[in-house]
Amino acid sequence: MSVSLATERSCGDTQATLADRLAVLRVAGEVEPDPGRALTWYQETPIARFGSCTADELVRLGRVADVMAFLHSIAK
């Protein structure tokens, strides 16, 4: 799968706090109880709803609330 330059820019790298990452991973653990699979999802799985950025990329962009809302929506 190729990623467009526009997507790469929108998924750019900014600083995310460790607390933000851990908070998202805790909620991801409610959706996927296997810690390894939850971490793989966080780091590698593109989320179509957010321009195919991964949760990690979104957290780095400061979009923690968006990732949390997404996880809560699929947990139901």
CSV table of C-alpha atoms in Angstrom, one decimal:
chain,number,residue,atom,x,y,z
A,1,MET,CA,0.0,0.0,0.0
A,2,SER,CA,1.5,3.3,-0.9
A,3,VAL,CA,0.9,6.4,1.1
A,4,SER,CA,0.4,9.7,-0.6
A,5,LEU,CA,2.6,12.7,0.2
A,6,ALA,CA,-0.4,14.6,1.5
A,7,THR,CA,-1.2,11.7,3.9
A,8,GLU,CA,2.4,11.6,5.0
A,9,ARG,CA,2.3,15.4,5.8
A,10,SER,CA,-1.0,15.1,7.6
A,11,CYS,CA,0.4,12.2,9.7
A,12,GLY,CA,3.5,14.2,10.6
A,13,ASP,CA,5.6,13.7,13.7
A,14,THR,CA,5.1,16.0,16.7
A,15,GLN,CA,5.8,15.3,20.3
A,16,ALA,CA,3.3,13.2,22.2
A,17,THR,CA,3.6,12.7,25.8
A,18,LEU,CA,4.1,9.2,27.3
A,19,ALA,CA,0.9,9.8,29.3
A,20,ASP,CA,-1.1,10.3,26.1
A,21,ARG,CA,0.3,7.2,24.5
A,22,LEU,CA,-0.4,5.1,27.6
A,23,ALA,CA,-3.9,6.5,27.9
A,24,VAL,CA,-4.7,5.5,24.4
A,25,LEU,CA,-3.2,2.1,24.8
A,26,ARG,CA,-5.2,1.5,28.0
A,27,VAL,CA,-8.4,2.2,26.1
A,28,ALA,CA,-7.2,0.1,23.1
A,29,GLY,CA,-6.7,-2.7,25.7
A,30,GLU,CA,-10.4,-2.5,26.4
A,31,VAL,CA,-11.1,-3.2,22.7
A,32,GLU,CA,-8.3,-5.8,22.2
A,33,PRO,CA,-7.3,-7.5,25.4
A,34,ASP,CA,-4.1,-9.0,24.0
A,35,PRO,CA,-1.4,-6.4,24.8
A,36,GLY,CA,0.7,-7.4,21.8
A,37,ARG,CA,-2.2,-7.0,19.4
A,38,ALA,CA,-3.3,-3.7,20.9
A,39,LEU,CA,0.3,-2.3,20.5
A,40,THR,CA,0.5,-3.6,17.0
A,41,TRP,CA,-2.8,-1.9,16.2
A,42,TYR,CA,-1.7,1.4,17.8
A,43,GLN,CA,1.6,1.4,15.8
A,44,GLU,CA,0.7,-0.1,12.5
A,45,THR,CA,-3.0,-0.1,11.6
A,46,PRO,CA,-4.2,2.8,9.4
A,47,ILE,CA,-7.5,4.2,10.5
A,48,ALA,CA,-9.5,5.2,7.3
A,49,ARG,CA,-11.7,7.6,9.3
A,50,PHE,CA,-8.5,9.7,9.9
A,51,GLY,CA,-6.9,9.7,6.5
A,52,SER,CA,-5.3,6.4,7.1
A,53,CYS,CA,-3.1,7.7,9.9
A,54,THR,CA,-2.3,5.2,12.7
A,55,ALA,CA,-3.3,5.8,16.2
A,56,ASP,CA,0.4,6.5,17.0
A,57,GLU,CA,0.5,9.2,14.3
A,58,LEU,CA,-2.7,10.8,15.5
A,59,VAL,CA,-1.5,10.9,19.1
A,60,ARG,CA,1.7,12.6,17.9
A,61,LEU,CA,-0.4,15.2,16.1
A,62,GLY,CA,-2.2,15.9,19.4
A,63,ARG,CA,-5.4,14.2,18.4
A,64,VAL,CA,-5.7,12.0,21.5
A,65,ALA,CA,-9.4,12.9,21.9
A,66,ASP,CA,-10.2,11.7,18.4
A,67,VAL,CA,-8.4,8.4,18.9
A,68,MET,CA,-10.2,7.9,22.2
A,69,ALA,CA,-13.6,8.7,20.7
A,70,PHE,CA,-12.9,6.2,17.9
A,71,LEU,CA,-12.0,3.5,20.3
A,72,HIS,CA,-15.0,4.1,22.4
A,73,SER,CA,-17.2,4.0,19.3
A,74,ILE,CA,-15.9,0.6,18.3
A,75,ALA,CA,-15.9,-0.8,21.8
A,76,LYS,CA,-19.7,-0.6,22.0
